CSV table of C-alpha atoms in Angstrom, one decimal:
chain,number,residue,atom,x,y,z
A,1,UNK,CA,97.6,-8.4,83.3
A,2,UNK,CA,97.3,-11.6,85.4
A,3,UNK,CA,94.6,-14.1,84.8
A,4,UNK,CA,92.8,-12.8,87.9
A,5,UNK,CA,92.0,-9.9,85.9
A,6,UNK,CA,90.6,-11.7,82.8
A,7,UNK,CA,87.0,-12.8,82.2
A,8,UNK,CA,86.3,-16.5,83.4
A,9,UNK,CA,84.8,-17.5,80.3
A,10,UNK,CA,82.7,-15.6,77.9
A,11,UNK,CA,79.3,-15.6,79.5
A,12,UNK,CA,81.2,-14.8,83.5
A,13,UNK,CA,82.3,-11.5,83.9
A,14,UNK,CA,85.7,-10.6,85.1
A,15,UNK,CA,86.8,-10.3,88.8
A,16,UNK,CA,89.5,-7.6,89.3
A,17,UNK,CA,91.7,-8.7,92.9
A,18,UNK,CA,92.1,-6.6,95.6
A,19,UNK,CA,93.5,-2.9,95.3
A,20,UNK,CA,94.6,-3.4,91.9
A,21,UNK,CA,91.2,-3.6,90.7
A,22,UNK,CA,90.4,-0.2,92.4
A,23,UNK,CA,93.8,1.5,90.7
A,24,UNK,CA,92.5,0.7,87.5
A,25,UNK,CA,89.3,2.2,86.9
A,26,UNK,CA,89.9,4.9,89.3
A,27,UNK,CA,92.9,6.1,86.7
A,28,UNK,CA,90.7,6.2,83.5
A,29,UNK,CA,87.6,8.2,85.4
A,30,UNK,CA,91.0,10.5,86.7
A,31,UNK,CA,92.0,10.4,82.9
A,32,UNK,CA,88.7,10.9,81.2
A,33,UNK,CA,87.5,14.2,83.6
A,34,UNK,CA,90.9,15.3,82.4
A,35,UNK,CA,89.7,14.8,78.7
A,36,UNK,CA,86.2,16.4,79.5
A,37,UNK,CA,88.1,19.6,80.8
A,38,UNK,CA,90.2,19.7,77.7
A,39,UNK,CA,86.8,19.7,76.3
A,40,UNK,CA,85.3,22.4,77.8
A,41,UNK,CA,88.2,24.9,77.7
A,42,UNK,CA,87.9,24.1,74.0
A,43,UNK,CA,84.4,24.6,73.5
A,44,UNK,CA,84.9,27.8,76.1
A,45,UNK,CA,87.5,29.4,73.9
A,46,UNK,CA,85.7,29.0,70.1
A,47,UNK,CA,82.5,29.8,71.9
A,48,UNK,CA,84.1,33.5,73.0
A,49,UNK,CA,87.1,34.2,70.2
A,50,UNK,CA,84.3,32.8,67.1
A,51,UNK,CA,81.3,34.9,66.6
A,52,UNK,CA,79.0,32.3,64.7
A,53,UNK,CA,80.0,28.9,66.9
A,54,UNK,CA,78.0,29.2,69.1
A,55,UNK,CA,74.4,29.6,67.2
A,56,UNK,CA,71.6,26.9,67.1
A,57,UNK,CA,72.1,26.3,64.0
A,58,UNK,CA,75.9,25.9,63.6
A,59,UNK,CA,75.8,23.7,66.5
A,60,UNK,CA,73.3,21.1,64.8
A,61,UNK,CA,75.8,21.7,62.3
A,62,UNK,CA,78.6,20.5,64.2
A,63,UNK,CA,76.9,16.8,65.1
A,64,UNK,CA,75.8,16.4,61.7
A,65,UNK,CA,79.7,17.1,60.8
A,66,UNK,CA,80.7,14.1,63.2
A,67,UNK,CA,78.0,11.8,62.3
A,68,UNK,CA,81.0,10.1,60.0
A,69,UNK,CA,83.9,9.9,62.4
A,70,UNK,CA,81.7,9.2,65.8
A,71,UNK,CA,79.5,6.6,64.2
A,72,UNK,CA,82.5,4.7,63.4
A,73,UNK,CA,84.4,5.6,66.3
A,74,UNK,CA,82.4,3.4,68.2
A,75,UNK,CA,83.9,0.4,66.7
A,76,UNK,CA,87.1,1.1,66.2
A,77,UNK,CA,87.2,1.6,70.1
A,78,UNK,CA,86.4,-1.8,70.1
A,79,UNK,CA,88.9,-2.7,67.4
A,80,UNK,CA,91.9,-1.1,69.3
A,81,UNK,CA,91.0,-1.9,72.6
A,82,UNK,CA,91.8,-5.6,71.2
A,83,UNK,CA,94.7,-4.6,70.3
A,84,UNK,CA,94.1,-4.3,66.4
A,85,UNK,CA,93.4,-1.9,64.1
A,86,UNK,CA,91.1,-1.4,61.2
A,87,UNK,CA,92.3,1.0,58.3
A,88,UNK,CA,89.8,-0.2,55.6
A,89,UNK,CA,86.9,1.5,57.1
A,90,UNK,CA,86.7,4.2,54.7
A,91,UNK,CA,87.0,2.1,51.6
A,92,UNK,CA,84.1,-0.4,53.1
A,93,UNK,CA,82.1,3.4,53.4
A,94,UNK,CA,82.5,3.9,49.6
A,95,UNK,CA,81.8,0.8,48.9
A,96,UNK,CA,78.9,0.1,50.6
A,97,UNK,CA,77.4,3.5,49.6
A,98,UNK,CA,78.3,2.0,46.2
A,99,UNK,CA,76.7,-0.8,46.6
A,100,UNK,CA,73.7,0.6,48.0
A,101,UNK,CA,73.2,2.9,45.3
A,102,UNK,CA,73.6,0.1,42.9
A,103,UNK,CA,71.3,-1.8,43.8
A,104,UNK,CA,68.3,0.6,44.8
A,105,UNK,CA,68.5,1.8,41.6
A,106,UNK,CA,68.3,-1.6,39.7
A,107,UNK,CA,65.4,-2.9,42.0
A,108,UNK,CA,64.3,0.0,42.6
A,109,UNK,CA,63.5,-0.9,46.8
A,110,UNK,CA,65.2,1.2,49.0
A,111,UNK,CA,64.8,-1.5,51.8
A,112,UNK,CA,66.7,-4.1,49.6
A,113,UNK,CA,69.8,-1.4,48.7
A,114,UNK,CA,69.8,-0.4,52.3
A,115,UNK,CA,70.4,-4.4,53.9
A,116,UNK,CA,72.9,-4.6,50.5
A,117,UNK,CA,74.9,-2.1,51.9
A,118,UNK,CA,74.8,-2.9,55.2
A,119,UNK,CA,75.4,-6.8,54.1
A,120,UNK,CA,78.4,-5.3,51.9
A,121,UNK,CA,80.1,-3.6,54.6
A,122,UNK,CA,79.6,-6.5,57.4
A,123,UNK,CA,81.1,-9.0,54.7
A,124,UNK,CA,84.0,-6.7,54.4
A,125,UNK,CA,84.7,-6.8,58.0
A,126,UNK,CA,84.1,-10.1,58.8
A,127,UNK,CA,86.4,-11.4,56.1
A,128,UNK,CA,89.1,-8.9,57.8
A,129,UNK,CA,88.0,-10.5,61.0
A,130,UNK,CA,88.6,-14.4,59.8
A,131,UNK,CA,92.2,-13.3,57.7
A,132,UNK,CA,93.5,-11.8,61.3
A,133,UNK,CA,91.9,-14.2,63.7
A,134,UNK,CA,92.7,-17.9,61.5
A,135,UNK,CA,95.7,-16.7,59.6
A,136,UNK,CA,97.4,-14.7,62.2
A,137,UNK,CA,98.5,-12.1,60.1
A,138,UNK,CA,99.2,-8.2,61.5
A,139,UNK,CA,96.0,-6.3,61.3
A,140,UNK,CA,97.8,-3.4,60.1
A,141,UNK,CA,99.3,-5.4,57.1
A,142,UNK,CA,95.8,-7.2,56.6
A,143,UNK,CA,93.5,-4.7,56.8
A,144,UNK,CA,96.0,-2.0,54.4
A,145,UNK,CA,95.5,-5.0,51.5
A,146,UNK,CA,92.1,-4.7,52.6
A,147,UNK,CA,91.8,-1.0,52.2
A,148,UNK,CA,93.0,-1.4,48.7
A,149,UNK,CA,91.2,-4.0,47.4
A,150,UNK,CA,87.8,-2.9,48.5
A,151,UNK,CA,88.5,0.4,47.5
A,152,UNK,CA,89.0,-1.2,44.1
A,153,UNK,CA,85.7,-3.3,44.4
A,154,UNK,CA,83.7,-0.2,44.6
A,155,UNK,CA,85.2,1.5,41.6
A,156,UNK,CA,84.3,-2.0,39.6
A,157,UNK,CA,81.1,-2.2,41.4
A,158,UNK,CA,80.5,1.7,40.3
A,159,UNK,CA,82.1,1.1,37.0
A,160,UNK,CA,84.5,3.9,37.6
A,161,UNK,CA,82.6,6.6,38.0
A,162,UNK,CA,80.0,7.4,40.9
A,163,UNK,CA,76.1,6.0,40.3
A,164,UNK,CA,73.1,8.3,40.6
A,165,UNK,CA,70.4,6.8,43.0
A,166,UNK,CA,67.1,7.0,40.7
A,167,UNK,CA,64.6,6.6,43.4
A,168,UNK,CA,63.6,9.5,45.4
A,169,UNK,CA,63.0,8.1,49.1
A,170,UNK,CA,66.2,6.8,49.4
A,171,UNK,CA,67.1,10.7,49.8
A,172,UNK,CA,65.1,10.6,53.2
A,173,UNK,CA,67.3,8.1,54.8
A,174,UNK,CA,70.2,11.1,54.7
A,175,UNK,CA,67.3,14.2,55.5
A,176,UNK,CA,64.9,12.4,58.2
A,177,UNK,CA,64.5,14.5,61.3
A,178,UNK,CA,63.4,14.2,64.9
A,179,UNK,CA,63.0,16.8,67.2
A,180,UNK,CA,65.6,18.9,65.0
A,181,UNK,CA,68.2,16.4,64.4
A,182,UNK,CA,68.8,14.2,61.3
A,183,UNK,CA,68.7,10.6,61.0
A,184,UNK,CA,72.9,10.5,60.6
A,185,UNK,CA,73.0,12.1,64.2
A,186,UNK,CA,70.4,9.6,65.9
A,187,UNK,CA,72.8,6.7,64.2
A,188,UNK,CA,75.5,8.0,65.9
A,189,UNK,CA,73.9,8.5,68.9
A,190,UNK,CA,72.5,4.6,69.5
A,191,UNK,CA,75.8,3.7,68.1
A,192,UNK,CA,77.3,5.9,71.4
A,193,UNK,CA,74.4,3.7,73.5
A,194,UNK,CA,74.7,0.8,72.5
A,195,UNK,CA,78.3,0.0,72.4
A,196,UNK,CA,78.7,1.6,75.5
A,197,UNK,CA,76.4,-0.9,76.9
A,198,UNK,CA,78.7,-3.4,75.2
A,199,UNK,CA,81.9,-1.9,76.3
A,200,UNK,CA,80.8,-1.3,80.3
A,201,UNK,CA,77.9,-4.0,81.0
A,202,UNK,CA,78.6,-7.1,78.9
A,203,UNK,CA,81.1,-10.0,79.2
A,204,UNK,CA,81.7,-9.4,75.5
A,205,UNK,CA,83.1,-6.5,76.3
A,206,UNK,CA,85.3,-7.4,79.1
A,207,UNK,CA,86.5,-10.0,76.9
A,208,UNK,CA,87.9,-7.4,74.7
A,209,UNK,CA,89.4,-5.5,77.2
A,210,UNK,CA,90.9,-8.7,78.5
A,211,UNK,CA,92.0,-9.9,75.4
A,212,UNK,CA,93.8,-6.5,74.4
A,213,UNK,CA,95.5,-6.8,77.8
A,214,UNK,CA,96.7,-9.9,77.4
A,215,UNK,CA,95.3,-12.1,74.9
A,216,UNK,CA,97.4,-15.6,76.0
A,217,UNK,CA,95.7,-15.2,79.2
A,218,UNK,CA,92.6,-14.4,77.9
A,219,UNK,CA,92.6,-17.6,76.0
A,220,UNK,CA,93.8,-19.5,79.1
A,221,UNK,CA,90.5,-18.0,80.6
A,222,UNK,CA,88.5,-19.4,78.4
A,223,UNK,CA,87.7,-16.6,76.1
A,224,UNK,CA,87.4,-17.7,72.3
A,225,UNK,CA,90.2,-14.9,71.1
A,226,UNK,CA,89.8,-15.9,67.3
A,227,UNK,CA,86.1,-15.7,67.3
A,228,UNK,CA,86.0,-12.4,69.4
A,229,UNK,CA,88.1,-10.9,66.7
A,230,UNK,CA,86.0,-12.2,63.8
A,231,UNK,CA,82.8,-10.3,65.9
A,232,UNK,CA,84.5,-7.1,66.4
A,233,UNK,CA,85.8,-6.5,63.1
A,234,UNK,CA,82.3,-8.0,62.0
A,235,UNK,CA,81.0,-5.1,63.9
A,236,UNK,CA,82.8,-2.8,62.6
A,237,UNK,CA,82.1,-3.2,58.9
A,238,UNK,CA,78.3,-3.7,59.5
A,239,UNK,CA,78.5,0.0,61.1
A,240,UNK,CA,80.3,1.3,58.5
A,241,UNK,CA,78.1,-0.6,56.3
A,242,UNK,CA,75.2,1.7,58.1
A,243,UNK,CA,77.7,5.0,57.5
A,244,UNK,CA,78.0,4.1,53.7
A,245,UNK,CA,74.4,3.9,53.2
A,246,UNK,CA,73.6,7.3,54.9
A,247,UNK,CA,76.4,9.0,53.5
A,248,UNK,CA,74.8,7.9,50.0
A,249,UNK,CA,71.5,9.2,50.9
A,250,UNK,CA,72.8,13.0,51.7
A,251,UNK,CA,75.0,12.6,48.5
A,252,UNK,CA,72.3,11.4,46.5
A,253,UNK,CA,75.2,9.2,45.0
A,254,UNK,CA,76.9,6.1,45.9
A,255,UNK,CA,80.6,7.8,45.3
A,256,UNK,CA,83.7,5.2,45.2
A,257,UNK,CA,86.0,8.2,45.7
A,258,UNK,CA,84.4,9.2,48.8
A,259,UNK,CA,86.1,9.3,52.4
A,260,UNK,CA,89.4,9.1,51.5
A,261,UNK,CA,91.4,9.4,54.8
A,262,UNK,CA,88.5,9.0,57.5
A,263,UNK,CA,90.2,5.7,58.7
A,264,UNK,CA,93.0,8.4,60.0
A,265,UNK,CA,90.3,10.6,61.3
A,266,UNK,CA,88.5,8.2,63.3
A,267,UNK,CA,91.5,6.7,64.3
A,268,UNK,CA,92.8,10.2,66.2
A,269,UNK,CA,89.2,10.6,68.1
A,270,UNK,CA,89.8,7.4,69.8
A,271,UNK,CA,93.7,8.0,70.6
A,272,UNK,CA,92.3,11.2,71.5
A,273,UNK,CA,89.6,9.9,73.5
A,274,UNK,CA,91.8,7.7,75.7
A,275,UNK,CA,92.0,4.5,73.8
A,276,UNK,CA,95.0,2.7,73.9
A,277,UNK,CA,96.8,1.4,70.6
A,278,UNK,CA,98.5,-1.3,72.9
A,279,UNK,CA,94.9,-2.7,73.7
A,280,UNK,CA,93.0,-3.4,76.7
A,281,UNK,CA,92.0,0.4,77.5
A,282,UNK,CA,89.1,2.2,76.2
A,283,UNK,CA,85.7,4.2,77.6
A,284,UNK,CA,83.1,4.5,75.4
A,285,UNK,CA,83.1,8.9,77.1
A,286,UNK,CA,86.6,9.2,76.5
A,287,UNK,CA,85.6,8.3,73.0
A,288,UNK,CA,82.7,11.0,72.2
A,289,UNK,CA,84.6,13.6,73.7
A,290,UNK,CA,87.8,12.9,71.7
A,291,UNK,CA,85.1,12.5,68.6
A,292,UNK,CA,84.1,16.5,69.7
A,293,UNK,CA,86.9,17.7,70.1
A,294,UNK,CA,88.1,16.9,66.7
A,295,UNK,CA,84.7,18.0,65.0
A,296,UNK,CA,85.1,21.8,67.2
A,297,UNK,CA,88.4,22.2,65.8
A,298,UNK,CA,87.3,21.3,62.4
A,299,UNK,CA,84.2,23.4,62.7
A,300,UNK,CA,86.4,25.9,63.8
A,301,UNK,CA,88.6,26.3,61.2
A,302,UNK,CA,85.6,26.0,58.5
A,303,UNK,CA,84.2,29.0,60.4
A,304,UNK,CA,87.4,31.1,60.2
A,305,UNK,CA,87.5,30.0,56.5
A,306,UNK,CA,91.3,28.2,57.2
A,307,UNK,CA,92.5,26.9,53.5
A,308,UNK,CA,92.5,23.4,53.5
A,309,UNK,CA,95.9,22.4,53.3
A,310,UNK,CA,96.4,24.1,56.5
A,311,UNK,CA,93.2,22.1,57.6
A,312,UNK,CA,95.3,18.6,56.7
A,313,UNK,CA,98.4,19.5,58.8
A,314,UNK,CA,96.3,20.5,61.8
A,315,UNK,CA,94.9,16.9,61.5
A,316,UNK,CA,98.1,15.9,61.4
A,317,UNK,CA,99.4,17.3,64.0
A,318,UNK,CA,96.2,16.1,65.7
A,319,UNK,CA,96.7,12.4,65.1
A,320,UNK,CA,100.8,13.0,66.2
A,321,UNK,CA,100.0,14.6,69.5
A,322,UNK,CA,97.6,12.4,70.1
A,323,UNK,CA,100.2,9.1,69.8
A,324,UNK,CA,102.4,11.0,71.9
A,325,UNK,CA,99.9,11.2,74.2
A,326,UNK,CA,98.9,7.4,74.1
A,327,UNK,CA,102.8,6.5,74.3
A,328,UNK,CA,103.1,9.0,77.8
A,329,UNK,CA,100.2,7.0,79.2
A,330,UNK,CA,101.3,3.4,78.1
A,331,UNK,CA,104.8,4.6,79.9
A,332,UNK,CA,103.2,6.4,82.8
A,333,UNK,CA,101.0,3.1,83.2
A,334,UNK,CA,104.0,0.2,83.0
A,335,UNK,CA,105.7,2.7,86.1
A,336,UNK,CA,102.4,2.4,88.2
């Protein structure tokens, strides 16, 4: 990426030159149909071979399955597209459900245990954020500590085991419904809206794109690369922040065992969906249907009753194909 293709600043959007700027998005809207057909062949085949997938009811099902895994899909796009990665997402989840819990039930306000989540989980990935951005060290190697030691503030937070919320209305932050669907599926949904605002009609976004690209020339742009990375991962905790909460509503529990493994989970939708773990490629549609895809083949194989340790090496071989498939594109993109 030249600096002809990097934001001027981070309030000027960027200005791609000439054809090269027409190759570029015209390959991920040829790359993303691809994905949608995937989809639908997909959702074609359960709907025929799998009596019960297609009802009303196990389809609300199937959104509220993904409400986990698309909510914070939508950030890790983000994360990735800058060229980093996040893998203590599902410990920030526990902990912030922990946290939630904790505190609801010693104030007994469900308002203050919901923003002490949600502060939990931002502070978690903000302090990733600052470690990366000032320090300079690997995301992978950062955020794995990171992983670990939150993990191991929510089971001192919980005092080892998992806390009972005492106050009844938190439970309608998990149950809440709107024209059929629960409050976890609306959350997902804005998330979907508005960080595909972000991603398509922002600077911020371009930055990101520009900075997972190439970040030197980014810099040389003007864009404030240490401070972007401090927002996304920022971003990223305060919506797993959001997930932890809810997930400690439907549980009734703030549970510091809870989600082991999701960081994997969200990190195949968004391979999946077309996101690039070199950086500097993402689309916020590539990302929901990669988010589907996964929750049809895991609805799929609850429906068919699949034991689950079958269940984990389909998700593995979910998360290896889907590499693969990032690695063909990188390649197929450097010979362009």
């Amino acid at each position: 990426m030249t600096t002809d293709n990097v934001t001027q600043g981070e309030n000027e959007p960027a200005r791609p030159a000439g054809r090269q700027g027409l190759i570029k998005p015209l390959r991920t809207l040829l790359d993303t149909s691809g994905l949608i057909a995937i989809f639908l062949l997909l959702f074609i085949a359960l709907a025929v071979l799998i009596p019960d997938f297609l009802t009303g009811r196990n389809m609300v099902g199937l959104l509220l399955s993904v409400t986990l895994i698309g909510s914070l899909a939508t950030t890790m796009m983000l994360v990735l597209a800058l060229g980093e990665v996040d893998l203590s997402v599902a410990s920030t989840v526990a902990f912030a459900g922990v946290v939630a819990a904790v505190v609801t039930t010693n104030t007994g306000s469900v308002f203050i245990g919901v923003i002490g989540g949600i502060v939990a989980g931002g502070a978690v990935g903000a302090f990733n954020g600052l470690v990366i951005a000032k320090f300079g060290i690997n995301s992978l190697i950062a955020t794995l500590a990171a992983m670990e030691f939150v993990r191991g503030l929510a089971y001192i937070t919980s005092g080892g085991d998992a806390v009972m919320i005492t106050v009844p209305s938190f439970f309608d932050l998990g149950s809440a419904s709107f024209l059929g669907l629960t409050l976890p599926v609306w959350t997902m949904l804005a998330c979907f809206v508005i960080f595909g605002v972000i991603l398509n009609m922002t600077a911020f976004g371009r930055n990101v794109l520009a900075t997972g690209g190439n970040a030197e020339a980014a810099a040389l742009a003007g864009v404030n690369v240490r401070r972007l990375k401090i927002i996304v991962f920022g971003l990223q905790g305060v919506v797993a922040g959001v997930v932890g909460v809810l997930l400690a509503s439907r549980m009734g529990l703030g549970d510091p065992n809870t989600s082991m493994g999701l960081e994997l989970a969200v990190i195949s939708a968004c391979v999946l969906g077309g996101v690039a773990l070199s950086g500097g490629v993402a689309t916020i549609t590539g990302v929901l249907v990669g988010v589907m895809i996964m929750g049809c083949v895991q609805n799929a194989m609850g429906l068919l009753n699949v034991p689950t340790f079958y269940q984990y090496l389909v998700r593995g071989a979910i998360l290896l194909l889907a590499v693969m498939f990032d690695r063909w594109k990188h390649t197929r993109r450097q010979r362009a």
